[in-house]
Short mmCIF file of C-alpha atoms in Angstrom, two decimals:
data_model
loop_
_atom_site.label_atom_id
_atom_site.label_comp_id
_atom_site.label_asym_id
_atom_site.label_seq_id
_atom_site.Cartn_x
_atom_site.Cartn_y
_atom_site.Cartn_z
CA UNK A 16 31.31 -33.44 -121.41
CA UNK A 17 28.01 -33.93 -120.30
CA UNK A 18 26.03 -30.74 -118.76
CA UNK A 19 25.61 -30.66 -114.82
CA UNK A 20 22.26 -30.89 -114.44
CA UNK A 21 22.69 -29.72 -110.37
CA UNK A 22 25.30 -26.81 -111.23
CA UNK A 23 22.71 -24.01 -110.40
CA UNK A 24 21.16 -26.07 -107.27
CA UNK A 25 24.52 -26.26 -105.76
CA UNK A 26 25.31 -22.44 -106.49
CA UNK A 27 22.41 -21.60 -105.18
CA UNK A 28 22.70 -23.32 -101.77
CA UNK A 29 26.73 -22.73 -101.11
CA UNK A 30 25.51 -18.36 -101.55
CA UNK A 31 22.71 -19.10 -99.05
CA UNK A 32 19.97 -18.89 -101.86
CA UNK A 33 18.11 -21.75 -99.68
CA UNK A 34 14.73 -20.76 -100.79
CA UNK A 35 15.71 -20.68 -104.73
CA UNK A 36 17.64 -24.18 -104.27
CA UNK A 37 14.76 -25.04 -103.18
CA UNK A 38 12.81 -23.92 -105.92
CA UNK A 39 15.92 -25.89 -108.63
CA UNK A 40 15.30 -29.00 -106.91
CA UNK A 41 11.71 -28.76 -107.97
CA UNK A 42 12.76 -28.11 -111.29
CA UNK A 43 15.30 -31.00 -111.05
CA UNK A 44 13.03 -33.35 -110.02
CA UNK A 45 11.17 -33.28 -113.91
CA UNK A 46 14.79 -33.87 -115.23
CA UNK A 47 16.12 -37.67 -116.09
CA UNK A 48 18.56 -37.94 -113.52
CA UNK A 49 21.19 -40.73 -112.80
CA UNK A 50 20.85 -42.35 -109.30
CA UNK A 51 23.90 -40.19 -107.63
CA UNK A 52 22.69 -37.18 -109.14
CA UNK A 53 19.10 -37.77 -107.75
CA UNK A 54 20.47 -38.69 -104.16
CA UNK A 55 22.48 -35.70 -104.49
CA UNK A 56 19.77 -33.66 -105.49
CA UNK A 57 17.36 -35.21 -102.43
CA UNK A 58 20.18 -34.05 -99.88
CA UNK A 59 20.68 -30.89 -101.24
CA UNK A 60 16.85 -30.79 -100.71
CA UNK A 61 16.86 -31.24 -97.18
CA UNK A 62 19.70 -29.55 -96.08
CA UNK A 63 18.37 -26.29 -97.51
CA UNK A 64 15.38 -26.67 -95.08
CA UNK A 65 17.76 -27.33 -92.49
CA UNK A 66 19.40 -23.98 -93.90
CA UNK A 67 15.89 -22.69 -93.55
CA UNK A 68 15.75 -23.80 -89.89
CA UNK A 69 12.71 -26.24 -91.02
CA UNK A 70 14.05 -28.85 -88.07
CA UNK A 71 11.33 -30.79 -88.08
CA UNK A 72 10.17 -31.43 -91.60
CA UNK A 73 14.30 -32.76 -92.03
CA UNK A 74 13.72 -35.06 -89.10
CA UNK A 75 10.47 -36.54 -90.17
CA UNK A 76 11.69 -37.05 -93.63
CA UNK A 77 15.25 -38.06 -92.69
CA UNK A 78 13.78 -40.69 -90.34
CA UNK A 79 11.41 -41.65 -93.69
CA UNK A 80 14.52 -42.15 -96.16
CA UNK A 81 15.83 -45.64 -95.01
CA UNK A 82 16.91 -49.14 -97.03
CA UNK A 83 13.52 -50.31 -96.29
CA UNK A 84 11.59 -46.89 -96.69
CA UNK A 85 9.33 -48.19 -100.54
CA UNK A 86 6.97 -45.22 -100.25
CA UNK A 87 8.09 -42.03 -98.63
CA UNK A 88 4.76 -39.58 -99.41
CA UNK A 89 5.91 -36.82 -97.05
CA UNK A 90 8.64 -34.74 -99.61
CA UNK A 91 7.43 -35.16 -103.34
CA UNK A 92 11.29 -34.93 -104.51
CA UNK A 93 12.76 -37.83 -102.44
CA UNK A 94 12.85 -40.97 -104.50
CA UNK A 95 10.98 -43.66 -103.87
CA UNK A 96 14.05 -46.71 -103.91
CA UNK A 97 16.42 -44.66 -102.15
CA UNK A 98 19.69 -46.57 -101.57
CA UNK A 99 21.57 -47.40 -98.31
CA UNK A 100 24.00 -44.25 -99.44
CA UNK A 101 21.25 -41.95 -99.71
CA UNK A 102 20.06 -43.09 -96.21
CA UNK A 103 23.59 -42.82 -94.62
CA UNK A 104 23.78 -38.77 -95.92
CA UNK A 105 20.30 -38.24 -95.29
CA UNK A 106 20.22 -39.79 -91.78
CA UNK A 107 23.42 -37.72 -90.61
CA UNK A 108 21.48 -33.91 -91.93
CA UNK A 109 18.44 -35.84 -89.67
CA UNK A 110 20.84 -35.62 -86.64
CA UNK A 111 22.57 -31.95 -87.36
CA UNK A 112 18.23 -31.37 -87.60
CA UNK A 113 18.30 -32.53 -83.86
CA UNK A 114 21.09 -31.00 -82.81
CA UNK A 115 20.35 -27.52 -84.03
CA UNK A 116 16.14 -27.51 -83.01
CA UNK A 117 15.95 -25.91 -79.87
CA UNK A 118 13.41 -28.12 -78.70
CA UNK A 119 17.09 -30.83 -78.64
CA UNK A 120 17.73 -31.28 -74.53
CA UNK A 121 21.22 -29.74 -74.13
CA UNK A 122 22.02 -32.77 -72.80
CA UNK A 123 20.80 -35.03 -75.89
CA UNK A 124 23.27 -33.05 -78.22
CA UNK A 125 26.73 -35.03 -76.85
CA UNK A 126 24.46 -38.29 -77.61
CA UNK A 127 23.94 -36.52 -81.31
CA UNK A 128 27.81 -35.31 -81.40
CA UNK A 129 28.72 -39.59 -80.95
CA UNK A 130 26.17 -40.48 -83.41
CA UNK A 131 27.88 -37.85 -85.75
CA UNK A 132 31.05 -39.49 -85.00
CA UNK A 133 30.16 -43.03 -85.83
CA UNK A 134 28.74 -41.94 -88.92
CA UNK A 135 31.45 -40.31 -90.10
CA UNK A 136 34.29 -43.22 -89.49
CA UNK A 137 32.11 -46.02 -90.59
CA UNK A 138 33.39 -47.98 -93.40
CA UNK A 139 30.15 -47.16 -95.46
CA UNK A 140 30.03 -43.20 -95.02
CA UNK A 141 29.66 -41.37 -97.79
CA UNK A 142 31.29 -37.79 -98.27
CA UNK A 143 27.90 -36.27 -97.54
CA UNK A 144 27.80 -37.83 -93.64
CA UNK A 145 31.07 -36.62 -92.98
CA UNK A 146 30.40 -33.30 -94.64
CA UNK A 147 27.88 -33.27 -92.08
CA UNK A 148 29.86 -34.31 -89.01
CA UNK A 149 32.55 -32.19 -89.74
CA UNK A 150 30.33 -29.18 -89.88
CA UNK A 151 28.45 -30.01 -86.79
CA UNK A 152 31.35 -30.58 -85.11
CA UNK A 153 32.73 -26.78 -86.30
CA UNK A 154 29.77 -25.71 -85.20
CA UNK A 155 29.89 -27.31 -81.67
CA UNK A 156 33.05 -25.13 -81.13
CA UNK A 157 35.04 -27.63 -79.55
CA UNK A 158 35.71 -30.03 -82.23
CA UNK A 159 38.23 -29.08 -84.77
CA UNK A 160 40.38 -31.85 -84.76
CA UNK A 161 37.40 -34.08 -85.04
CA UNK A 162 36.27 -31.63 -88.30
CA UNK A 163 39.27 -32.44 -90.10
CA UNK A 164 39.59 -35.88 -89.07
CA UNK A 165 36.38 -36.53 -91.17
CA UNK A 166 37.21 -34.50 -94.07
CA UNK A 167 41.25 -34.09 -94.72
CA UNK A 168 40.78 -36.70 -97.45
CA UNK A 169 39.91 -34.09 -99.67
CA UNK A 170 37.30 -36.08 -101.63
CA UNK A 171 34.99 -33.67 -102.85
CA UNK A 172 35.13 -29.65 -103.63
CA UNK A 173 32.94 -29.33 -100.59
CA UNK A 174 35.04 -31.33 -98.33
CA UNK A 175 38.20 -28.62 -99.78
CA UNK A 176 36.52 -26.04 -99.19
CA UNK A 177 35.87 -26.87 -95.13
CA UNK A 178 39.57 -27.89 -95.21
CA UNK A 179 40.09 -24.35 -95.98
CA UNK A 180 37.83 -22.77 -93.31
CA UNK A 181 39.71 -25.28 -90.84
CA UNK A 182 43.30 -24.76 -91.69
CA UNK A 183 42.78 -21.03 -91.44
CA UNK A 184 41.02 -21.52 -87.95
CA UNK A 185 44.19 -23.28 -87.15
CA UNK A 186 46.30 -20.52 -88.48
CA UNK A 187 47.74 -22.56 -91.40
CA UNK A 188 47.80 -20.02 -94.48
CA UNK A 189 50.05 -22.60 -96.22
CA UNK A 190 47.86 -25.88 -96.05
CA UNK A 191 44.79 -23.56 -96.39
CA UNK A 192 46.09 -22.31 -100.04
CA UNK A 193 46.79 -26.19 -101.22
CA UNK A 194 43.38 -27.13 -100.44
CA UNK A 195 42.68 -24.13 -102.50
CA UNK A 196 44.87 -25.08 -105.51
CA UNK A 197 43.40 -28.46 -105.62
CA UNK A 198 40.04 -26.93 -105.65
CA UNK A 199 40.87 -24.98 -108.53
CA UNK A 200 42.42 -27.61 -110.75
CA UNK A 201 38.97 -29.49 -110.12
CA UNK A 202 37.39 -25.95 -111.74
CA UNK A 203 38.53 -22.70 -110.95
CA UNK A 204 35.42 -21.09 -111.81
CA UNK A 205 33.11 -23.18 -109.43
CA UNK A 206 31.30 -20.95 -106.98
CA UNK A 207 33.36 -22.51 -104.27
CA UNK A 208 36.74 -22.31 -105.29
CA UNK A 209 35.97 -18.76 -105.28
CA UNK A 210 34.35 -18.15 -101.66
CA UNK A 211 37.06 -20.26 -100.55
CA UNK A 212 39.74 -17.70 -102.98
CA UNK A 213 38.07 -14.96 -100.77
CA UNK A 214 38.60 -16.66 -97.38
CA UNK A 215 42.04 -16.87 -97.86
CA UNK A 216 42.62 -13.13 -99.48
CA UNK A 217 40.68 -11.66 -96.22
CA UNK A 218 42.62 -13.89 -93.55
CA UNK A 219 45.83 -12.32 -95.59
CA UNK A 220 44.65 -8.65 -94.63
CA UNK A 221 44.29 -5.43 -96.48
CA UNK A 222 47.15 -6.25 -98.89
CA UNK A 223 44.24 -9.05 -100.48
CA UNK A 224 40.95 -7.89 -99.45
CA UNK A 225 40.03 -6.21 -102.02
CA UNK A 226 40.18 -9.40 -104.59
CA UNK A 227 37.65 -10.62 -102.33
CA UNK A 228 35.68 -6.99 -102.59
CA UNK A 229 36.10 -7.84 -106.60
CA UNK A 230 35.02 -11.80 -106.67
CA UNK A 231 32.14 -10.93 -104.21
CA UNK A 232 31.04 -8.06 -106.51
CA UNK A 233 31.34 -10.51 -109.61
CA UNK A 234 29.18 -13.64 -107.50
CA UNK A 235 26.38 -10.85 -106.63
CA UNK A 236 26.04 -9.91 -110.37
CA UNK A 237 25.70 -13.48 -111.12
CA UNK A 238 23.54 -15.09 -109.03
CA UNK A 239 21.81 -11.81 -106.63
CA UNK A 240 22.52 -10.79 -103.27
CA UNK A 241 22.54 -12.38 -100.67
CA UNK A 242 23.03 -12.65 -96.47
CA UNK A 243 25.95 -14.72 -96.86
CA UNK A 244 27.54 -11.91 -99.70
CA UNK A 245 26.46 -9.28 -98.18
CA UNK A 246 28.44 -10.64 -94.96
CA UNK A 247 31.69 -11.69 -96.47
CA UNK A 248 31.84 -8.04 -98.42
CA UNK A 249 31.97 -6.47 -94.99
CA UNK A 250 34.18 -8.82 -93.56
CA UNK A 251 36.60 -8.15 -96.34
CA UNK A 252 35.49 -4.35 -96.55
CA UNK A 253 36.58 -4.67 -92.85
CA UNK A 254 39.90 -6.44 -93.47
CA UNK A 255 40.54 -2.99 -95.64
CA UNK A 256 39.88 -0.96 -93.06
CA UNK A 257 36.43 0.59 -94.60
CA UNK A 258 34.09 0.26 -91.83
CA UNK A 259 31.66 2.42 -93.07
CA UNK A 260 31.34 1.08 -95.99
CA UNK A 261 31.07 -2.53 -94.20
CA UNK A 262 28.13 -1.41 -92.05
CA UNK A 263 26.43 -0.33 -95.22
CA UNK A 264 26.92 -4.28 -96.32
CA UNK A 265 25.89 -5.17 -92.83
CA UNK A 266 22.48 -3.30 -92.62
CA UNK A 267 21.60 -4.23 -95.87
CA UNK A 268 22.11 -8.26 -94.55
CA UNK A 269 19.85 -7.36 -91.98
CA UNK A 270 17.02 -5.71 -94.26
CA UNK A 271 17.08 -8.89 -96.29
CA UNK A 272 17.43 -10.62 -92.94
CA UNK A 273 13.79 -9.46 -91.84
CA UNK A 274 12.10 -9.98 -94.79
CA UNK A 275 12.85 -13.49 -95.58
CA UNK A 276 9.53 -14.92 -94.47
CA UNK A 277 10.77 -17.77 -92.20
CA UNK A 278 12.88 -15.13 -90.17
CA UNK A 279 11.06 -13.75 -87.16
CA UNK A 280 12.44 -10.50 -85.51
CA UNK A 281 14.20 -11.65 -82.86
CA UNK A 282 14.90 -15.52 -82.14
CA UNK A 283 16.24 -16.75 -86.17
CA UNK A 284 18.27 -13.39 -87.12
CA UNK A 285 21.38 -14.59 -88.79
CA UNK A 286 23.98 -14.54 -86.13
CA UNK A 287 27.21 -13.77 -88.14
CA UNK A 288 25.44 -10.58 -89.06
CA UNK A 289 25.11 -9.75 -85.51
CA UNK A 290 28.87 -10.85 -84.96
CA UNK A 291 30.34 -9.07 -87.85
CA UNK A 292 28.29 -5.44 -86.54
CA UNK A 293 29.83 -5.70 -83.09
CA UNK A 294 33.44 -5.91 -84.82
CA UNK A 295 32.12 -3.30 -87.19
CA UNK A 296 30.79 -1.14 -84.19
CA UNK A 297 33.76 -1.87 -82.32
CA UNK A 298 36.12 -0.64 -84.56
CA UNK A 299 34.01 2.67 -85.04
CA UNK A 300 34.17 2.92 -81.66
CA UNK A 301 30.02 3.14 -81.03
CA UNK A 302 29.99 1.54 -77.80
CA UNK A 303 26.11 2.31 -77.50
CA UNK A 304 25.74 -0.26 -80.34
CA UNK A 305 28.10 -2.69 -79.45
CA UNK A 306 26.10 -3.33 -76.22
CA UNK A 307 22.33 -2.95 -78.00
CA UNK A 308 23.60 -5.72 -80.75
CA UNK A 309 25.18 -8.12 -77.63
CA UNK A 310 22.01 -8.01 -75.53
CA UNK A 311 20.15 -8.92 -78.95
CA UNK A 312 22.49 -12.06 -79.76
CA UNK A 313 21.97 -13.39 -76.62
CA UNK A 314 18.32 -13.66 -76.61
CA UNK A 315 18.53 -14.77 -80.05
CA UNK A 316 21.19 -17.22 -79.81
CA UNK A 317 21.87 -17.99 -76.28
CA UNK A 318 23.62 -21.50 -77.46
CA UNK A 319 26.38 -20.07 -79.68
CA UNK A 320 29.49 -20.19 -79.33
CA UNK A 321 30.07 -16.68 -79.37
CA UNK A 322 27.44 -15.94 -76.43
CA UNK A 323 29.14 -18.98 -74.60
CA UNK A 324 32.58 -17.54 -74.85
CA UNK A 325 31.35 -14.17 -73.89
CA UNK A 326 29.69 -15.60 -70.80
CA UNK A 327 32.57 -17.07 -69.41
CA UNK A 328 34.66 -14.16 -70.48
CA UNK A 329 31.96 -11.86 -68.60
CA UNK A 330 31.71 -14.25 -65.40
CA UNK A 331 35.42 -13.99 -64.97
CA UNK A 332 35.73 -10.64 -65.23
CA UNK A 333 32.99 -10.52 -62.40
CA UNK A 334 34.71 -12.79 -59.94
CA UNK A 335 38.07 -10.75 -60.57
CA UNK A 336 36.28 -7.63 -59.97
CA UNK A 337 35.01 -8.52 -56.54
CA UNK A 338 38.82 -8.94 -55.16
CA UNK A 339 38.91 -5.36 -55.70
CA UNK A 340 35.52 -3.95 -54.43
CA UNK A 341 35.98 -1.08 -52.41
CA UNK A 342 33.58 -1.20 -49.37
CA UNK A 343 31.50 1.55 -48.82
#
């Protein structure tokens, strides 16, 4: 079998190592690479500056990898005679680029959502563009149907794996564990099978957390820690019922959080930290907390779903309120 020359690059990105897949796609780019392996390795390129929440270097270089793009100067690892596949991935990351900036229009985003769509159900899609769609639409809160639509095929490991996260969102252990069990007869020691292994053993509760406690432990000896570890060992510290223990995981996420250098302190902290210390918090009962780390996510992150739902949630509560107003 011949080695995987990408192995590490995609390790690196699906832990949230965005800076160090970075760093393997420089090292890839001095390898001799076949023409789906260097496409690959160009989109793994630019969605871990998306990762990185460098919006408009993806745009400007998504928008510069087309069928009739001959000399792209602006990113050294993007090849030169990219192919009308490589455009159709690379121009769907250009749109998620546009629809996450938050110099998008609200307004614009729908207009990005369709575009998403189109991509994704053309004839000539590749796995990458629905990849893309599927996430954006996850992301966009209101799309699940859509998400699977574009990825039930199963046609990839990472188009398994989001059929995981989705079946479990719908509350579908069973359909969640065959994506799973394809994933692993593909390899069962791929870095994805095994976040996905963990997704499933904390949805199951405290009778399985604590495999994910184990795998996490194993992935972090591997490859480092991470935000994205650090995260899912509270979550599943959490599912055990050690809270304590899952803050610990929680405030180390957020020391690493503030000293990655394209994190400033408030507007680009990694929301699912915040979102995993106010269940933390909660469950503690430290109400102080709870409210300092809500009024924090929603200056940073004022468009996510989360702050969304807890708006409306908060602006009914108001208007039911007022029925029973005493008057003075």
């Amino acid at each position: 079998m011949e080695p995987d020359e990408l192995y590490t690059l995609r390790a690196q990105y699906y832990l949230g190592h965005y800076t160090l897949s970075l760093q393997e796609a420089k090292a890839t780019a001095r390898r001799p690479l076949s023409n789906d392996l260097k496409i690959e390795r160009e989109e793994f390129q630019l969605r871990s500056m998306l990762a990185l929440k460098q919006f408009d270097k993806v745009i400007d270089s998504a928008s510069d990898i087309s069928p009739d793009a001959h000399n792209n100067h602006h990113l050294n690892l993007i090849s030169t005679h990219p192919s009308i596949h490589s455009s159709t991935g690379t121009k769907a990351i250009g749109v998620r680029a546009k629809y996450d900036s938050p110099s998008t229009p609200e307004a614009t985003r729908a207009d990005l959502l369709s575009e998403l769509q189109a991509l994704a159900s053309d004839p000539s899609t590749t796995p990458t563009a629905q990849l893309i769609a599927a996430q954006t639409f996850l992301a966009h809160g209101e799309m699940t149907k859509e998400a699977l639509q574009a990825v039930h095929a199963g046609t990839t490991m990472e188009h398994l794996a989001l059929t995981v996260q989705i079946y479990l969102r719908m509350d579908r252990l069973d359909l969640a564990q065959q994506s799973l069990m394809k994933m692993k007869q593909m390899d069962e020691e791929a870095v994805l099978a095994q976040l996905c292994h963990c997704h499933i053993a904390i949805y199951q509760g405290s009778s399985q957390a604590l495999d994910a406690v184990h795998i996490v432990t194993s992935l972090t000896e591997q490859y480092g820690s991470c935000i994205m570890l650090l995260n899912m060992a509270a979550v599943a510290c959490m599912a055990s019922g050690q809270y304590a223990e899952a803050e610990v995981h929680l405030m180390d996420a957020m020391a690493e959080d503030k000293d990655d250098a394209n994190v400033d302190e408030d507007s680009n902290v990694d929301v699912d930290t915040l979102i995993n210390l106010i269940v933390c918090f909660q469950h503690q009962g430290k109400v102080k907390d709870i409210g300092l780390v809500i009024d924090r996510i929603k200056r940073s992150h004022p468009n996510h779903t989360f702050v969304q739902g807890l708006l409306r949630v908060e602006g009914a509560f108001e208007r039911e309120s007022v029925k029973y107003k005493v008057a003075a």
